PDB file of C-alpha atoms in Angstrom:
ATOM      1  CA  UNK A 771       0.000   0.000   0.000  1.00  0.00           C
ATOM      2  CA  UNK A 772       1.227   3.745   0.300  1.00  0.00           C
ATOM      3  CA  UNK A 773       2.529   3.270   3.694  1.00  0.00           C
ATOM      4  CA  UNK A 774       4.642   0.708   2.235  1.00  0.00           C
ATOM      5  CA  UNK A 775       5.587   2.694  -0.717  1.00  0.00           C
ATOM      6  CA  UNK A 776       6.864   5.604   1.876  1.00  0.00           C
ATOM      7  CA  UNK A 777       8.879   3.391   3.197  1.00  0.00           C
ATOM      8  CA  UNK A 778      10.356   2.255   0.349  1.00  0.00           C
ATOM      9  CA  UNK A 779      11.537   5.802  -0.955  1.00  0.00           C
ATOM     10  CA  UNK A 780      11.480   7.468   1.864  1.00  0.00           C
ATOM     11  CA  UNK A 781      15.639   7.518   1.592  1.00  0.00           C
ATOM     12  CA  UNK A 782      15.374   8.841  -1.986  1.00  0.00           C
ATOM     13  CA  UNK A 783      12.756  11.524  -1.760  1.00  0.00           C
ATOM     14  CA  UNK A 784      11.786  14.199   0.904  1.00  0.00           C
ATOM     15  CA  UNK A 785       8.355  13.380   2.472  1.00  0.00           C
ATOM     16  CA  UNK A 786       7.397  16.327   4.873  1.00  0.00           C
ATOM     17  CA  UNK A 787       3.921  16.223   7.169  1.00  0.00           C
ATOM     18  CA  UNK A 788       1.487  18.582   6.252  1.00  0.00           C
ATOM     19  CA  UNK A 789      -1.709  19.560   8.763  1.00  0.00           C
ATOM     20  CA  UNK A 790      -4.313  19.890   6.510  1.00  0.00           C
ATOM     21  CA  UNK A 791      -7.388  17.395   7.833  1.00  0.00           C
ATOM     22  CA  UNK A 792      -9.168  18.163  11.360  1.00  0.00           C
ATOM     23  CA  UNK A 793      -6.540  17.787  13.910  1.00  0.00           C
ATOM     24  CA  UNK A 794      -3.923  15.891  12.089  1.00  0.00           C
ATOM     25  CA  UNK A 795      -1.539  14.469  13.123  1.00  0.00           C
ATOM     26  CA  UNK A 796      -3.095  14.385  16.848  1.00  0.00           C
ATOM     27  CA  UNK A 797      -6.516  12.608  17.473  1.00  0.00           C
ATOM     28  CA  UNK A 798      -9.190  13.956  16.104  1.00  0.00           C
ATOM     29  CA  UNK A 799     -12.248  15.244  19.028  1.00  0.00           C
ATOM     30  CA  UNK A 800     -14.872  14.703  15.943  1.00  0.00           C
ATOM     31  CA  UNK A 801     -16.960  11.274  17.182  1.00  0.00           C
ATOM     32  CA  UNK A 802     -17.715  10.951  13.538  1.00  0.00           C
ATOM     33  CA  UNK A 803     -13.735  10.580  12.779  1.00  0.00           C
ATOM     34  CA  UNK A 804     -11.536   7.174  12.785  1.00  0.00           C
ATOM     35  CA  UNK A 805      -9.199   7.001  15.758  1.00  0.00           C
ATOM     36  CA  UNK A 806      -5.277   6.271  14.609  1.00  0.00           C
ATOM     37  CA  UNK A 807      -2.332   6.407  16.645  1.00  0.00           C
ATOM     38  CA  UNK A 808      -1.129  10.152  16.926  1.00  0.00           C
ATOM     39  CA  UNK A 809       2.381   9.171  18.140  1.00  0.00           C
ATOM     40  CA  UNK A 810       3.209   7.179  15.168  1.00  0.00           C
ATOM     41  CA  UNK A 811       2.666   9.772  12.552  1.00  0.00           C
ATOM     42  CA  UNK A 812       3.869  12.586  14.930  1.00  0.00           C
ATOM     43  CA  UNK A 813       7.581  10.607  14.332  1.00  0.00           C
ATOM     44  CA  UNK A 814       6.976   9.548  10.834  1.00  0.00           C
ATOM     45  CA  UNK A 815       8.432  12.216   8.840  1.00  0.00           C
ATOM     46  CA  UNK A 816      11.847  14.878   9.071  1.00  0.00           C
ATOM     47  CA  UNK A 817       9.768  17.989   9.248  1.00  0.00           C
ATOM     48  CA  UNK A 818       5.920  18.955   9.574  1.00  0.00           C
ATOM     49  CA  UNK A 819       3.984  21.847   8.238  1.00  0.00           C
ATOM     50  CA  UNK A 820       1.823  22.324  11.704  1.00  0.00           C
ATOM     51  CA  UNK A 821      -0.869  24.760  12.985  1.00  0.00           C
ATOM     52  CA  UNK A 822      -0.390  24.363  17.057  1.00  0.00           C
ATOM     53  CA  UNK A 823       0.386  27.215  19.345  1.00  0.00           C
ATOM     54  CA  UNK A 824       3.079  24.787  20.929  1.00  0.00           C
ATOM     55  CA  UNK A 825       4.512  21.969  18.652  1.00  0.00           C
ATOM     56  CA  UNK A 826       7.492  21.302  20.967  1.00  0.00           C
ATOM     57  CA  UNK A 827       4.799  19.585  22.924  1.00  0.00           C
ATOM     58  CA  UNK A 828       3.347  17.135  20.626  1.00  0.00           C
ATOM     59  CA  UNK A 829       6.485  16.711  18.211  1.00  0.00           C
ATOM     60  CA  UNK A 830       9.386  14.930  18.966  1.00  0.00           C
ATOM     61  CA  UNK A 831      12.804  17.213  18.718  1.00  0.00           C
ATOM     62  CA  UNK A 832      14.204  15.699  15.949  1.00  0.00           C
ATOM     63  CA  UNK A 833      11.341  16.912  14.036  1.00  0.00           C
ATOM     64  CA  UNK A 834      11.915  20.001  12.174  1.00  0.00           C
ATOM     65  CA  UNK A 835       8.370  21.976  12.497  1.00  0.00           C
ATOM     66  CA  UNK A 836       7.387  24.488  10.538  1.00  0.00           C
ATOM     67  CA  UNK A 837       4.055  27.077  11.343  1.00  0.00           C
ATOM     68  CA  UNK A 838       2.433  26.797   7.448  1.00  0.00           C
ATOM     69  CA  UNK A 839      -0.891  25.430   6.368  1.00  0.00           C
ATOM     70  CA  UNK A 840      -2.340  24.841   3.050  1.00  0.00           C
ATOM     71  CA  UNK A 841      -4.904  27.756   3.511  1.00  0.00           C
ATOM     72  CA  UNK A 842      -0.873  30.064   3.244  1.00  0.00           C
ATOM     73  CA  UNK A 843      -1.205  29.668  -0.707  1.00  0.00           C
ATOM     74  CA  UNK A 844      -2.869  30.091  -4.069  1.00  0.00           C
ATOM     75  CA  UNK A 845      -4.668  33.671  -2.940  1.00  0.00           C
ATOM     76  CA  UNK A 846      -4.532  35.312  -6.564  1.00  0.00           C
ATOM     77  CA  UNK A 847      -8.083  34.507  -7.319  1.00  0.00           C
ATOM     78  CA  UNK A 848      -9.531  35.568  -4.218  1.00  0.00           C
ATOM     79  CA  UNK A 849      -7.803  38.789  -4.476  1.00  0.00           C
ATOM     80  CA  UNK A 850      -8.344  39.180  -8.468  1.00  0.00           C
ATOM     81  CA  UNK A 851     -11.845  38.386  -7.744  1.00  0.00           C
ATOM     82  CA  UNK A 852     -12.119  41.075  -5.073  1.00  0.00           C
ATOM     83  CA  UNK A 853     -10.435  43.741  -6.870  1.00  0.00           C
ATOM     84  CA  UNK A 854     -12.581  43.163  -9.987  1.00  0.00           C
ATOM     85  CA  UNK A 855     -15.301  43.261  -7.911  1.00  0.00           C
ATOM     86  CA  UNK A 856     -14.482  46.393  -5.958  1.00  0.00           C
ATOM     87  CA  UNK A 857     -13.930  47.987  -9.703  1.00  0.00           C
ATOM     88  CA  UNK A 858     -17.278  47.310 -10.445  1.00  0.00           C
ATOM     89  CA  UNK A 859     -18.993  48.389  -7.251  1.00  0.00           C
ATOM     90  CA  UNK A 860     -20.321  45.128  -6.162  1.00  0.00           C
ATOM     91  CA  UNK A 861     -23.449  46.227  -3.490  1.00  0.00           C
ATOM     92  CA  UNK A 862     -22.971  44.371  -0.185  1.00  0.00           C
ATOM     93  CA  UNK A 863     -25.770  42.689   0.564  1.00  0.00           C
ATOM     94  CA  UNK A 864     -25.051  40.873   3.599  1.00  0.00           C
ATOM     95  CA  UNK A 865     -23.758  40.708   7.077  1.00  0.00           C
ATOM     96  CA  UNK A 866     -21.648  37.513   6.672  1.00  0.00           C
ATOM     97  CA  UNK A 867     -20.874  34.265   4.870  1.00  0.00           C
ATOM     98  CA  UNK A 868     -20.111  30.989   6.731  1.00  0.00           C
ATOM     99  CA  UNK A 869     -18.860  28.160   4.776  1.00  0.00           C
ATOM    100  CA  UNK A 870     -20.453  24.567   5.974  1.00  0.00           C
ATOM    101  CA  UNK A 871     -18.118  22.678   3.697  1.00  0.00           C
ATOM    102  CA  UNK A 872     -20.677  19.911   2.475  1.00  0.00           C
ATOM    103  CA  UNK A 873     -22.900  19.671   5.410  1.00  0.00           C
ATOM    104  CA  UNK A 874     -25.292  16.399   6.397  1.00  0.00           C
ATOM    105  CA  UNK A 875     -28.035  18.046   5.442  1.00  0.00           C
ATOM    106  CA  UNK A 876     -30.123  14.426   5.330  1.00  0.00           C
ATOM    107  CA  UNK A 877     -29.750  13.822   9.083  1.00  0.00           C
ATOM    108  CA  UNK A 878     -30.324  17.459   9.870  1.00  0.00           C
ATOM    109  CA  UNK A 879     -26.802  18.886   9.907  1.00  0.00           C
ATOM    110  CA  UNK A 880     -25.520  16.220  12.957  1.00  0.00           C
ATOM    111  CA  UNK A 881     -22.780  14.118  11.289  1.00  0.00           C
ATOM    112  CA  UNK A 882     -18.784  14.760  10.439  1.00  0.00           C
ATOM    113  CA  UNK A 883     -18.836  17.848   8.067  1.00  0.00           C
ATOM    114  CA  UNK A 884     -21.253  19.512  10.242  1.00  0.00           C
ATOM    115  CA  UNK A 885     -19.840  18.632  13.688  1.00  0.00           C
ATOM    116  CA  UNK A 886     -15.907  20.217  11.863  1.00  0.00           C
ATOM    117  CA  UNK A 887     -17.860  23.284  11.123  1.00  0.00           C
ATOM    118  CA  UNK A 888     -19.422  23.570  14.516  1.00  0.00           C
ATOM    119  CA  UNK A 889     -22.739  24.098  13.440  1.00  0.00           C
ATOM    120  CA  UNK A 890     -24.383  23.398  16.686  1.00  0.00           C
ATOM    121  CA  UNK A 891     -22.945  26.719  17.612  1.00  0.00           C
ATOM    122  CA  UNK A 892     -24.108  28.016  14.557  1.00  0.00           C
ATOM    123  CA  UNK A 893     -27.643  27.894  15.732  1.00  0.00           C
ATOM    124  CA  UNK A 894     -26.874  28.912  19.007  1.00  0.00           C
ATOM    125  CA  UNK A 895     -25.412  32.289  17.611  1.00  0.00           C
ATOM    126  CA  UNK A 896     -28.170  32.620  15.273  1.00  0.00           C
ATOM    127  CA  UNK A 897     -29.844  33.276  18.070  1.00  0.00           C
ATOM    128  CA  UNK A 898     -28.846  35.954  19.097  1.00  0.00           C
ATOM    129  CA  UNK A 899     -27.639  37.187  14.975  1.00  0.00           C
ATOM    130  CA  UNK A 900     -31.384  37.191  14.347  1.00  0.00           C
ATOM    131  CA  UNK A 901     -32.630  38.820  17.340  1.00  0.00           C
ATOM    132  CA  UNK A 902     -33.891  42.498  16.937  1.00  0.00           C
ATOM    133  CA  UNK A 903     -31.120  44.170  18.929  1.00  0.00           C
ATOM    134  CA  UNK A 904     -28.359  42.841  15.651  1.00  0.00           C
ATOM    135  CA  UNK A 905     -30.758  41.986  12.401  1.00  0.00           C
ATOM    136  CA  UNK A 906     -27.642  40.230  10.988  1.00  0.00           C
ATOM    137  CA  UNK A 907     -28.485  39.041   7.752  1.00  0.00           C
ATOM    138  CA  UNK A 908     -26.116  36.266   6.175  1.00  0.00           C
ATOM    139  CA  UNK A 909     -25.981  33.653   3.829  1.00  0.00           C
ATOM    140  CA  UNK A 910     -25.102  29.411   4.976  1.00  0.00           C
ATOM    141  CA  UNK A 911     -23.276  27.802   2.476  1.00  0.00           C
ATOM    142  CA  UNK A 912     -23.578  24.005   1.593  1.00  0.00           C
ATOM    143  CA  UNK A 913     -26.660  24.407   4.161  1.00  0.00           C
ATOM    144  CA  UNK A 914     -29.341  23.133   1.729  1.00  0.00           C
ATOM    145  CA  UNK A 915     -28.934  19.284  -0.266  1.00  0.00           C
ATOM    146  CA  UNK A 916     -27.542  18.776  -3.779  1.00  0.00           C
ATOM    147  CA  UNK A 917     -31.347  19.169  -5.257  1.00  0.00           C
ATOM    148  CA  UNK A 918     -32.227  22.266  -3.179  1.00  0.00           C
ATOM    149  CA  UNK A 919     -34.847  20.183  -1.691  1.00  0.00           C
ATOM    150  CA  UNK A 920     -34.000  20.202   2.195  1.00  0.00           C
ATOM    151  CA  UNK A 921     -32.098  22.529   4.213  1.00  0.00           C
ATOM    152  CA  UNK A 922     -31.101  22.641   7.816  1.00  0.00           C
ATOM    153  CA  UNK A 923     -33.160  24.200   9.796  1.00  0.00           C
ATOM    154  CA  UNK A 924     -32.152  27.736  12.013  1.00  0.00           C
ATOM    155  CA  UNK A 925     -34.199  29.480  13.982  1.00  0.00           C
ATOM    156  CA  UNK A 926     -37.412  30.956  12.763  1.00  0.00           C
ATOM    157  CA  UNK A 927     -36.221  34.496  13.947  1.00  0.00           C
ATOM    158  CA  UNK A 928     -34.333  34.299  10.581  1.00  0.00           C
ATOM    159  CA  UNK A 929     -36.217  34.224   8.064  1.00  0.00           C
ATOM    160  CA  UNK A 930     -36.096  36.916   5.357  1.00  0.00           C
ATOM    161  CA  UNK A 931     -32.488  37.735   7.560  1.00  0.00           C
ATOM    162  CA  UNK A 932     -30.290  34.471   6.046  1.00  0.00           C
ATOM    163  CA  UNK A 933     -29.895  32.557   3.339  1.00  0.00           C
ATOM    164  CA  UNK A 934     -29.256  28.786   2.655  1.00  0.00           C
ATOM    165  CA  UNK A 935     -27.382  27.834  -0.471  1.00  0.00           C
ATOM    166  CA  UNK A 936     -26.696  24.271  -1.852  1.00  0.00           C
ATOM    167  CA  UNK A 937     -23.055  23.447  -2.319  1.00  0.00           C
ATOM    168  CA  UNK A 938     -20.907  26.355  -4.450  1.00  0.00           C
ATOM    169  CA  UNK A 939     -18.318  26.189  -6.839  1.00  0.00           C
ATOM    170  CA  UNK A 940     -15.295  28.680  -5.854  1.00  0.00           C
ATOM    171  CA  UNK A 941     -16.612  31.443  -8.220  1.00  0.00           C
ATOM    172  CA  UNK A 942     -20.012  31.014  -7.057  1.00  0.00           C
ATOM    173  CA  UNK A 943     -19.017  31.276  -3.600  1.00  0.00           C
ATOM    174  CA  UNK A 944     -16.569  34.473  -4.293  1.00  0.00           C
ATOM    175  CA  UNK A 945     -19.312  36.210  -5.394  1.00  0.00           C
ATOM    176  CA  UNK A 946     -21.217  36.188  -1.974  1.00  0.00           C
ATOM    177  CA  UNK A 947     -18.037  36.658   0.040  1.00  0.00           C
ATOM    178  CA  UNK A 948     -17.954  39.926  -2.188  1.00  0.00           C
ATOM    179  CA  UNK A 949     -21.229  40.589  -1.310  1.00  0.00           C
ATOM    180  CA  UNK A 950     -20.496  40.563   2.585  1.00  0.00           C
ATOM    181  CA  UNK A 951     -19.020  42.331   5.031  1.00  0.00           C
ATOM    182  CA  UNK A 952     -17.423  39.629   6.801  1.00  0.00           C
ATOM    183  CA  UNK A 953     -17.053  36.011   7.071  1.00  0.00           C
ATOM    184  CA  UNK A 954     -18.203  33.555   9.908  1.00  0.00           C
ATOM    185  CA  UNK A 955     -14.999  30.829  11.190  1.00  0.00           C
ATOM    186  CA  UNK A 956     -16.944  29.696  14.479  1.00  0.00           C
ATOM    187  CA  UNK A 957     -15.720  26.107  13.444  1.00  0.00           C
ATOM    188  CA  UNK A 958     -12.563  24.652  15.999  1.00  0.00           C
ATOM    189  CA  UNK A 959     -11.914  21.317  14.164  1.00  0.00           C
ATOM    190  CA  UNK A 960     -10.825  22.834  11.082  1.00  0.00           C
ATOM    191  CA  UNK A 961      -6.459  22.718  10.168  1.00  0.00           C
ATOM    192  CA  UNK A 962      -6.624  24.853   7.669  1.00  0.00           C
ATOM    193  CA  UNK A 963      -9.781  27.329   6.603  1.00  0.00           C
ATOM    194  CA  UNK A 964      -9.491  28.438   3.129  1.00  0.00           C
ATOM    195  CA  UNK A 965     -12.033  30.633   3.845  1.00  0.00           C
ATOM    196  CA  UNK A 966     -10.219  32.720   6.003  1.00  0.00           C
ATOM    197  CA  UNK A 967      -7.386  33.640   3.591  1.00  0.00           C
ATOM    198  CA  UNK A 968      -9.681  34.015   0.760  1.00  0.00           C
ATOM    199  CA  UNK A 969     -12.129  36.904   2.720  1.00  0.00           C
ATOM    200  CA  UNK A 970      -8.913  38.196   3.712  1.00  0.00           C
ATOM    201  CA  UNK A 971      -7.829  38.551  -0.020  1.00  0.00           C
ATOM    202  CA  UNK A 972     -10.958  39.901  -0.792  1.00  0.00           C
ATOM    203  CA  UNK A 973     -10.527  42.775   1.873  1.00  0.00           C
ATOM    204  CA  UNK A 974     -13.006  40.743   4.164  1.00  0.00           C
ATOM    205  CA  UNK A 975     -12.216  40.818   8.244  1.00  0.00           C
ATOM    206  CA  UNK A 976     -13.410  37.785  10.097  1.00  0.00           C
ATOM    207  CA  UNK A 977     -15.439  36.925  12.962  1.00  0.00           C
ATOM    208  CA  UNK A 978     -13.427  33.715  14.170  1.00  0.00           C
ATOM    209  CA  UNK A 979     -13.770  30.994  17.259  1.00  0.00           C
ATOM    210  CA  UNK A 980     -10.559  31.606  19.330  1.00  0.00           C
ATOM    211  CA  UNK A 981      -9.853  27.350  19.601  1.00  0.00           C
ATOM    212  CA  UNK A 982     -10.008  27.175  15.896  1.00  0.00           C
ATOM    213  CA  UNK A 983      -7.152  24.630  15.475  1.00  0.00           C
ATOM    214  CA  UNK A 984      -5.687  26.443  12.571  1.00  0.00           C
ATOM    215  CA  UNK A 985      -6.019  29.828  11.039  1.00  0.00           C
ATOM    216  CA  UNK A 986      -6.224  31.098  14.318  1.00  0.00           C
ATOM    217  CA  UNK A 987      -2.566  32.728  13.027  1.00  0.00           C
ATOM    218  CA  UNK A 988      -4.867  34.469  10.812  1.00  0.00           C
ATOM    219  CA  UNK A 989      -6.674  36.672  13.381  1.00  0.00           C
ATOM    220  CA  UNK A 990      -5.284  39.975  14.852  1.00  0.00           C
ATOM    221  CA  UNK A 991      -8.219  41.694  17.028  1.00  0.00           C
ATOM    222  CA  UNK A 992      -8.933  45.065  15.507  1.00  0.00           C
ATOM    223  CA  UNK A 993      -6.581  44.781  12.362  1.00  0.00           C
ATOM    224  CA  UNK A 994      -8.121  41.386  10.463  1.00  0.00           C
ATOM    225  CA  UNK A 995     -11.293  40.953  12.526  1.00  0.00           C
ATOM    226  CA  UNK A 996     -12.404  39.866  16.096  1.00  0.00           C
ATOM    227  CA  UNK A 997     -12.414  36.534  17.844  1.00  0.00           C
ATOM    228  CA  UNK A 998     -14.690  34.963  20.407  1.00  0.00           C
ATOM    229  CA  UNK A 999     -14.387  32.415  22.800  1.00  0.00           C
ATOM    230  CA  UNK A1000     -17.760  30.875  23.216  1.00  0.00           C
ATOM    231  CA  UNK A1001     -21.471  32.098  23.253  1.00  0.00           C
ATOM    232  CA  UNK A1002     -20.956  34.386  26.498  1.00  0.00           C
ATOM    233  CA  UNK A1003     -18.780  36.669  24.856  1.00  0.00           C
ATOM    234  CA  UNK A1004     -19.949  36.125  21.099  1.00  0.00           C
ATOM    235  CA  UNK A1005     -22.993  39.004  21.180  1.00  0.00           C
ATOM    236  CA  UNK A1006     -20.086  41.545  22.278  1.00  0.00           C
ATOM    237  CA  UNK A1007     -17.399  40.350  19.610  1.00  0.00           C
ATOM    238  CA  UNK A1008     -20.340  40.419  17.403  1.00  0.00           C
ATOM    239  CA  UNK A1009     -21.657  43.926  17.839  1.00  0.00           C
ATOM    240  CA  UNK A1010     -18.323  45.056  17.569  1.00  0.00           C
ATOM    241  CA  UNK A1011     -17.109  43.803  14.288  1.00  0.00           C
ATOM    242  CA  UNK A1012     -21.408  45.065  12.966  1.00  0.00           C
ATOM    243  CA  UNK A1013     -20.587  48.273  14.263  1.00  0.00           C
ATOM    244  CA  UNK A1014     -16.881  48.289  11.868  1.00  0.00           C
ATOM    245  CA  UNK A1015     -18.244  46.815   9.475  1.00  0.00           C
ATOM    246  CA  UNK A1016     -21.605  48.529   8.969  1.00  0.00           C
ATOM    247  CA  UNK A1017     -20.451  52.264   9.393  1.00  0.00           C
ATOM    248  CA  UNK A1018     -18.320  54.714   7.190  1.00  0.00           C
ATOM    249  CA  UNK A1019     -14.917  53.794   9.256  1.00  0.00           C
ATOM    250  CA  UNK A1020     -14.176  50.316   8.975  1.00  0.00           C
ATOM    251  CA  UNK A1021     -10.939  49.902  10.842  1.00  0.00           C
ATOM    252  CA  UNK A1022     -10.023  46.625   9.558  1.00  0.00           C
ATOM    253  CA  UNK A1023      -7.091  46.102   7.415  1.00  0.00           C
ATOM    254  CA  UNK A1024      -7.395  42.668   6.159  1.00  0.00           C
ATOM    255  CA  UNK A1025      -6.065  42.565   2.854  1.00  0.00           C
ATOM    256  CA  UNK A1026      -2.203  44.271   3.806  1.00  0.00           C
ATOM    257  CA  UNK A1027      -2.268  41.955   6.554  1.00  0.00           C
ATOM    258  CA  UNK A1028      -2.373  38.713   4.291  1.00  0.00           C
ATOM    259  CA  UNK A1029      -0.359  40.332   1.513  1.00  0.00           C
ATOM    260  CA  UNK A1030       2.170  40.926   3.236  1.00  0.00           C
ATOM    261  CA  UNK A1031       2.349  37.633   5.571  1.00  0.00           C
ATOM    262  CA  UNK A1032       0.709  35.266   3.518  1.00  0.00           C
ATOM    263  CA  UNK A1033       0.330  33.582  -0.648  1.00  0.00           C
ATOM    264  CA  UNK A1034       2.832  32.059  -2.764  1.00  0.00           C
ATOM    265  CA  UNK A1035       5.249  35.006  -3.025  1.00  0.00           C
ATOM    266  CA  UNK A1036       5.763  34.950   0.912  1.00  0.00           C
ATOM    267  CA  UNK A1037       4.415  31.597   2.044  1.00  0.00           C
ATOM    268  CA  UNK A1038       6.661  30.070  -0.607  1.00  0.00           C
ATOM    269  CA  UNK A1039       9.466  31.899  -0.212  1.00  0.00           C
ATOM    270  CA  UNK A1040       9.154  30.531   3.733  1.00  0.00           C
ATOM    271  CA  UNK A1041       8.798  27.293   2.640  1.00  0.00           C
ATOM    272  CA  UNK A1042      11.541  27.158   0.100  1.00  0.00           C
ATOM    273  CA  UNK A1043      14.180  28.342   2.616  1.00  0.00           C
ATOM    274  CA  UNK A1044      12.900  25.574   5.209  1.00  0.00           C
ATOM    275  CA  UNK A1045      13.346  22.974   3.207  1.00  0.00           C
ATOM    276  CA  UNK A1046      17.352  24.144   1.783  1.00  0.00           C
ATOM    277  CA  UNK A1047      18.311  25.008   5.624  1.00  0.00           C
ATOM    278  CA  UNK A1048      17.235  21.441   7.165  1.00  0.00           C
ATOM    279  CA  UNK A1049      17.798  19.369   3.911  1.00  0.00           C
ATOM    280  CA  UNK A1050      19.643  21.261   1.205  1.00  0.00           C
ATOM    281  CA  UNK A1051      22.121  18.368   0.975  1.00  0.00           C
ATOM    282  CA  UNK A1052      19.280  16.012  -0.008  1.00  0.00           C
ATOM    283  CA  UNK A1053      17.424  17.566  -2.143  1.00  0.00           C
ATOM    284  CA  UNK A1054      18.023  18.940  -5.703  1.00  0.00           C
ATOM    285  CA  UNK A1055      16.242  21.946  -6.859  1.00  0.00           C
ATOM    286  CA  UNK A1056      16.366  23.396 -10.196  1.00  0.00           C
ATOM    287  CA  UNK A1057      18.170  26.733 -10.801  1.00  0.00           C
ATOM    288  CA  UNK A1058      16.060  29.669 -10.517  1.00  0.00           C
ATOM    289  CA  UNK A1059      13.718  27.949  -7.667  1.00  0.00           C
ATOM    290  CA  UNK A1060      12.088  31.035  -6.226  1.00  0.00           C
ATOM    291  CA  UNK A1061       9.317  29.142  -3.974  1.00  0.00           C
ATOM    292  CA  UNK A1062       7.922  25.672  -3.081  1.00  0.00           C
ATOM    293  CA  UNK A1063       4.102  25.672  -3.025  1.00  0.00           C
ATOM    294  CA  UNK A1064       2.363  22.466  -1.350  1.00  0.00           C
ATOM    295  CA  UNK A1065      -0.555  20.836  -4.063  1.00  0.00           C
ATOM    296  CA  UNK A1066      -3.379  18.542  -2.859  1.00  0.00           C
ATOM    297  CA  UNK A1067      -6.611  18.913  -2.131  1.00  0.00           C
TER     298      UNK A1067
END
């Protein structure tokens, strides 16, 4: 099998870890998850591409870590897409967008795509989104089945306020985003939320669960959006980034923030240099290597 094919060339060619799926490489929390052994692939490879606050704890030290996630890269076509959208004066429309992946629609949203996206809370802070003191309107993504039959339900406070789409394709899904003022991340099982970098390209700030287990990098309070803990202190964070968002001063400065920290002319560059200091004698790059991007889904 693979495994056996790592092992195999695993001499010849440079394999690095990459956190990309839930909580990878420790245990995942999500009951609808398999359970493997998190020491055994936390010592399987030279170097890991994490998203922990402390890796020293979970890696061992002859692992050479490295703070990146997949969510670093390929940000042109958010940002093209914004810009040509900004150009053309898109009207905003919306409060928010929150992403639901592909959620289990059939069973309700309880299952594994809706338990990584949290969207337990995401009734709970409807809640309070669709009382009368906010009016947040919004729109759930990948909240309704393939044949735009059934959708989850949400409290009956929001209707007219939010709207449930069926799964999007990127462009499809762009176009809201560029239609709100913000996007939703209340999700904590999630390693790396595209989402996040993409609003960000588009000049979006966020509205993020502080134990997101990555892109909480992404989040400086007050410069790329505000973060909340749980449901005690989300109707404060949430007034706050309405009252940004909705006036003539937005504050937030989303889009210099992952310019200049984030995509394949930084990220790369990051991850090029990482790879020559800790393995330059094993691995042969062509001349004029300017940056190594990570592919995969």
């Amino acid at each position: 099998g693979d495994e056996d094919l790592y092992h195999y060339y695993k001499e010849e060619i440079l394999f690095l870890g990459i956190s990309s799926f839930e909580s990878f490489p420790l245990r995942s929390p999500n009951p609808y998850s398999a359970k493997y052994e998190s020491s055994y692939y936390l010592n399987m490879f030279p170097g890991f591409l994490h998203m922990m606050h402390q890796p020293s704890e979970h890696f061992p030290p002859n692992v050479k870590t490295l703070l990146m996630s997949q969510s670093d890269f390929n940000l042109e076509e958010p940002y093209f897409f914004g810009r040509q959208q900004q150009a053309q004066k898109e009207e905003i429309l919306y409060d928010f967008v929150y992403s639901g992946g592909d959620q289990d629609v059939e069973t309700d949203c309880v299952g594994w795509a809706s338990y990584n996206k949290n969207f337990s809370f995401v009734r709970e802070a409807l809640e309070v989104m669709c009382s009368d003191e906010f009016n947040v309107t919004g729109v759930l993504v990948a909240n309704k089945n393939k044949a735009n039959t059934k959708a989850c339900t949400i409290p009956s406070s929001c209707d007219g306020k939010i709207v449930q789409t069926t799964f999007l394709d990127q462009r499809q899904f762009f176009t809201y985003l560029s239609q709100a003022r913000w996007a939703f991340l209340p999700q904590i099982c999630d390693a790396s939320p595209r989402v996040s970098t993409q609003a960000l390209s588009m000049n979006k700030p966020l509205l993020m669960n502080r134990n997101i287990m990555g892109g909480w990098k992404y989040l400086l309070p007050g410069v790329t959006g505000e973060e909340f803990n749980d449901i005690h202190d989300f109707r404060a964070q949430l007034r706050k980034i309405l009252d940004n968002t909705r006036g003539k001063n937005n504050p937030y400065e989303p889009i210099e923030f992952v310019r200049e920290n984030y995509g394949n002319p930084v990220a790369g560059v990051r991850l090029l240099e990482y790879v020559k200091s800790h393995w330059g004698h094993r691995v042969d790059l062509p001349d004029g290597t300017k940056f190594l991007v990570p592919t995969g889904a």
